[in-house]
Amino acid sequence: MTRALTRKGEATRARIVAGAAAEIRERGVDEVRLEDVMAHTGTSKGQLFHYFPGGKEDLLLAVAQHEADQVLTDQEPMLSNLTSWPAWLAWRDRLVERYLAQGVKCPLNGLLGQTGRRAPGAQAIVTGLMWRWQAAITEGIRHMQSTGDIGPDVDPERASAALLAGIQGGVLLLLSTGKIDHLEAALDLTIDSLRASALVTREQEGRDNE
Amino acid sequence: MTRALTRKGEATRARIVAGAAAEIRERGVDEVRLEDVMAHTGTSKGQLFHYFPGGKEDLLLAVAQHEADQVLTDQEPMLSNLTSWPAWLAWRDRLVERYLAQGVKCPLNGLLGQTGRRAPGAQAIVTGLMWRWQAAITEGIRHMQSTGDIGPDVDPERASAALLAGIQGGVLLLLSTGKIDHLEAALDLTIDSLRASALVTREQEGRDNE
DNA sequence: GGAAAAATGGACCGGCAAGTCCAAAGCCCG
DNA sequence: CGGGCTTTGGACTTGCCGGTCCATTTTTCC
């Protein structure tokens, strides 16, 4: 049922999504007019509604999915290999670098809370993104626990929840203040505290051996 | 220059701001029509433009200021008295309680990033809010340092930046997932790590005395 | 090579909501 | 009490923009 797209159609559809995404990053979700997308991608209104029968909302959904996936791929291969402290730091640096470059243009920014309530699908996409993101971090913490680099008292779910919150808040503060400091502080302090969890354990072990 | 408002005018203006704020909390910024505000506050279009010559944007600005102030007053008197660990916990509880109650309706949510770029004033209001918020936390940390409840190695600016990021991210994740867990985790783990900073210092002192 | 399906272009419609305007009413103060 | 201000009501204008529709061209596939 799904397919009736020729190769050309596929390409056009992809061009529209990419162009719309760029436009949204530039201007913001609710500033983008279908007309802008048409101009930016060299397409006509007929095409837009051909490929996205649900109109704007439909297109927005596709863009959101596209961008959500992008967020995670941008963190690879670091995010999936949080297996040593240098790897964690590399991941941290990638995040900072990425968001510094992105600056104030957050494509998914508009999809939260009420803004996203009108499009339940968009909400779901963001939720899914957060879920996958946190799962990857949890995985990393578990691995570090297995090697003794993170103390066994740390609750991986809770710790990853806190770390993800720090990241999201850091980005949000970057958006509103233009400063990267909050993101850096949140990452560094949270990661440091994970490292400390192992040290404390080791100290205790050391003491036990005395 | 500022005043040409009679008492009645003042009251009407306040009624409009309060009503618009309520409407925005309920429906979201970009879903609210001037007409809704009129209906909700029993006013006419003439009045709206009389009190807010700049139209919708002008009104939105007033509402934003109103809500930003509210965010901080809601945390008082705890926020200004972070002078003992019980006080910190009380503040933490207040935050959780407040955002749990607010749930998914964040009035300032829409003002960030691109959405707020069209209204530079709104951006400034949010930035100001964040700045004041962080300053209060910094103050609390400094005080705890002065009593030895937080280690001297902690950088108050950096720590408060991280904590604020955790809070913002926690609220954002509450908005998108409906779960309060992230906010709680961020608050608890960050505060715990502040407590730990004092313990480490004490341990070191203890060892120095050995 | 030709029919069916997909892709494209763009004119047109319709509704919605912000903002304008002015006339009428009410309030303040000498 | 009366003139000039503020306040109020609401009809009207206006532009915008999403969505519809159909005619034309291109592709696909037998």
Coordinates of C-alpha atoms in Angstrom, one line a residue, chain B residues 8-132:
Chain B
K8 CA -10.4 51.7 36.0
G9 CA -8.0 51.5 33.1
E10 CA -5.3 50.0 35.3
A11 CA -7.7 47.3 36.4
T12 CA -8.8 46.5 32.9
R13 CA -5.2 46.2 31.8
A14 CA -4.4 43.9 34.6
R15 CA -7.5 41.8 33.8
I16 CA -6.3 41.4 30.2
V17 CA -2.8 40.3 31.2
A18 CA -4.1 37.8 33.7
G19 CA -6.7 36.4 31.3
A20 CA -4.3 36.2 28.5
A21 CA -1.8 34.4 30.7
A22 CA -4.4 31.9 31.7
E23 CA -5.4 31.4 28.1
I24 CA -1.9 30.8 27.0
R25 CA -1.2 28.4 29.8
E26 CA -4.2 26.5 28.7
R27 CA -4.0 26.5 25.0
G28 CA -0.4 27.5 24.2
V29 CA 1.1 30.7 22.8
D30 CA 0.4 30.3 19.1
E31 CA -3.0 28.8 19.6
V32 CA -4.3 31.8 21.4
R33 CA -6.3 34.3 19.3
L34 CA -7.0 37.8 20.4
E35 CA -10.6 36.8 20.2
D36 CA -10.0 34.2 22.9
V37 CA -8.5 36.7 25.2
M38 CA -11.4 39.1 24.6
A39 CA -14.0 36.4 25.4
H40 CA -12.1 35.2 28.4
T41 CA -11.7 38.7 29.9
G42 CA -14.9 40.3 28.7
T43 CA -13.1 43.0 26.7
S44 CA -13.4 44.4 23.2
K45 CA -10.8 44.6 20.5
G46 CA -10.8 48.4 21.0
Q47 CA -9.6 47.9 24.6
L48 CA -6.9 45.4 23.6
F49 CA -5.3 47.8 21.2
H50 CA -5.9 50.7 23.5
Y51 CA -3.8 49.1 26.3
F52 CA -1.4 47.3 24.0
P53 CA -0.8 49.6 21.1
G54 CA 1.7 47.2 19.7
G55 CA -1.0 44.6 19.4
K56 CA -0.4 40.9 20.1
E57 CA 3.3 41.1 20.5
D58 CA 3.0 43.9 23.0
L59 CA 0.5 41.8 25.0
L60 CA 2.6 38.8 24.8
L61 CA 5.5 40.7 26.2
A62 CA 3.5 41.8 29.2
V63 CA 2.3 38.3 29.8
A64 CA 5.9 36.9 29.6
Q65 CA 7.1 39.4 32.2
H66 CA 4.2 38.5 34.4
E67 CA 4.9 34.7 34.1
A68 CA 8.6 35.1 34.5
D69 CA 8.2 36.9 37.8
Q70 CA 5.8 34.2 38.8
V71 CA 8.3 31.5 38.3
L72 CA 10.6 33.0 40.8
T73 CA 8.0 34.0 43.4
D74 CA 6.7 30.5 43.3
Q75 CA 10.0 29.3 44.7
E76 CA 10.1 31.8 47.5
P77 CA 10.9 31.9 50.3
M78 CA 13.0 28.8 49.8
L79 CA 15.1 30.1 46.9
S80 CA 16.4 33.0 48.8
N81 CA 17.2 31.0 51.9
L82 CA 19.4 28.1 50.7
T83 CA 21.3 28.2 54.0
S84 CA 21.1 24.6 55.2
W85 CA 20.6 21.2 53.7
P86 CA 17.0 20.9 55.0
A87 CA 16.4 24.3 53.3
W88 CA 17.8 22.9 50.0
L89 CA 15.6 19.9 50.3
A90 CA 12.5 22.1 50.9
W91 CA 13.4 24.0 47.8
R92 CA 13.8 20.9 45.9
D93 CA 10.4 19.6 47.0
R94 CA 8.8 22.9 46.1
L95 CA 10.2 22.7 42.6
V96 CA 9.0 19.2 42.1
E97 CA 5.6 19.9 43.5
R98 CA 5.2 23.1 41.5
Y99 CA 6.1 21.5 38.1
L100 CA 4.2 18.4 38.9
A101 CA 1.2 20.6 39.4
Q102 CA 1.9 22.6 36.3
G103 CA 2.4 19.5 34.3
V104 CA 2.6 20.0 30.6
K105 CA 1.5 23.7 30.6
C106 CA 4.6 25.8 30.5
P107 CA 3.7 29.4 29.7
L108 CA 7.3 30.4 28.7
N109 CA 7.9 27.3 26.7
G110 CA 7.2 29.0 23.5
L111 CA 9.5 31.9 23.9
L112 CA 12.8 30.1 23.4
G113 CA 14.9 29.8 20.3
Q114 CA 13.4 30.7 17.0
T115 CA 9.9 31.2 18.3
G116 CA 11.2 33.9 20.5
R117 CA 13.4 35.4 18.0
R118 CA 10.6 37.2 16.3
A119 CA 10.0 38.9 19.7
P120 CA 13.5 40.0 20.9
G121 CA 11.9 41.4 24.0
A122 CA 10.5 38.1 25.0
Q123 CA 13.9 36.5 24.6
A124 CA 15.4 39.2 26.9
I125 CA 12.8 38.4 29.5
V126 CA 13.6 34.7 29.5
T127 CA 17.3 35.4 29.6
G128 CA 16.7 37.7 32.6
L129 CA 14.8 35.1 34.4
M130 CA 17.5 32.5 33.9
W131 CA 20.1 35.0 35.1
R132 CA 18.2 35.8 38.2

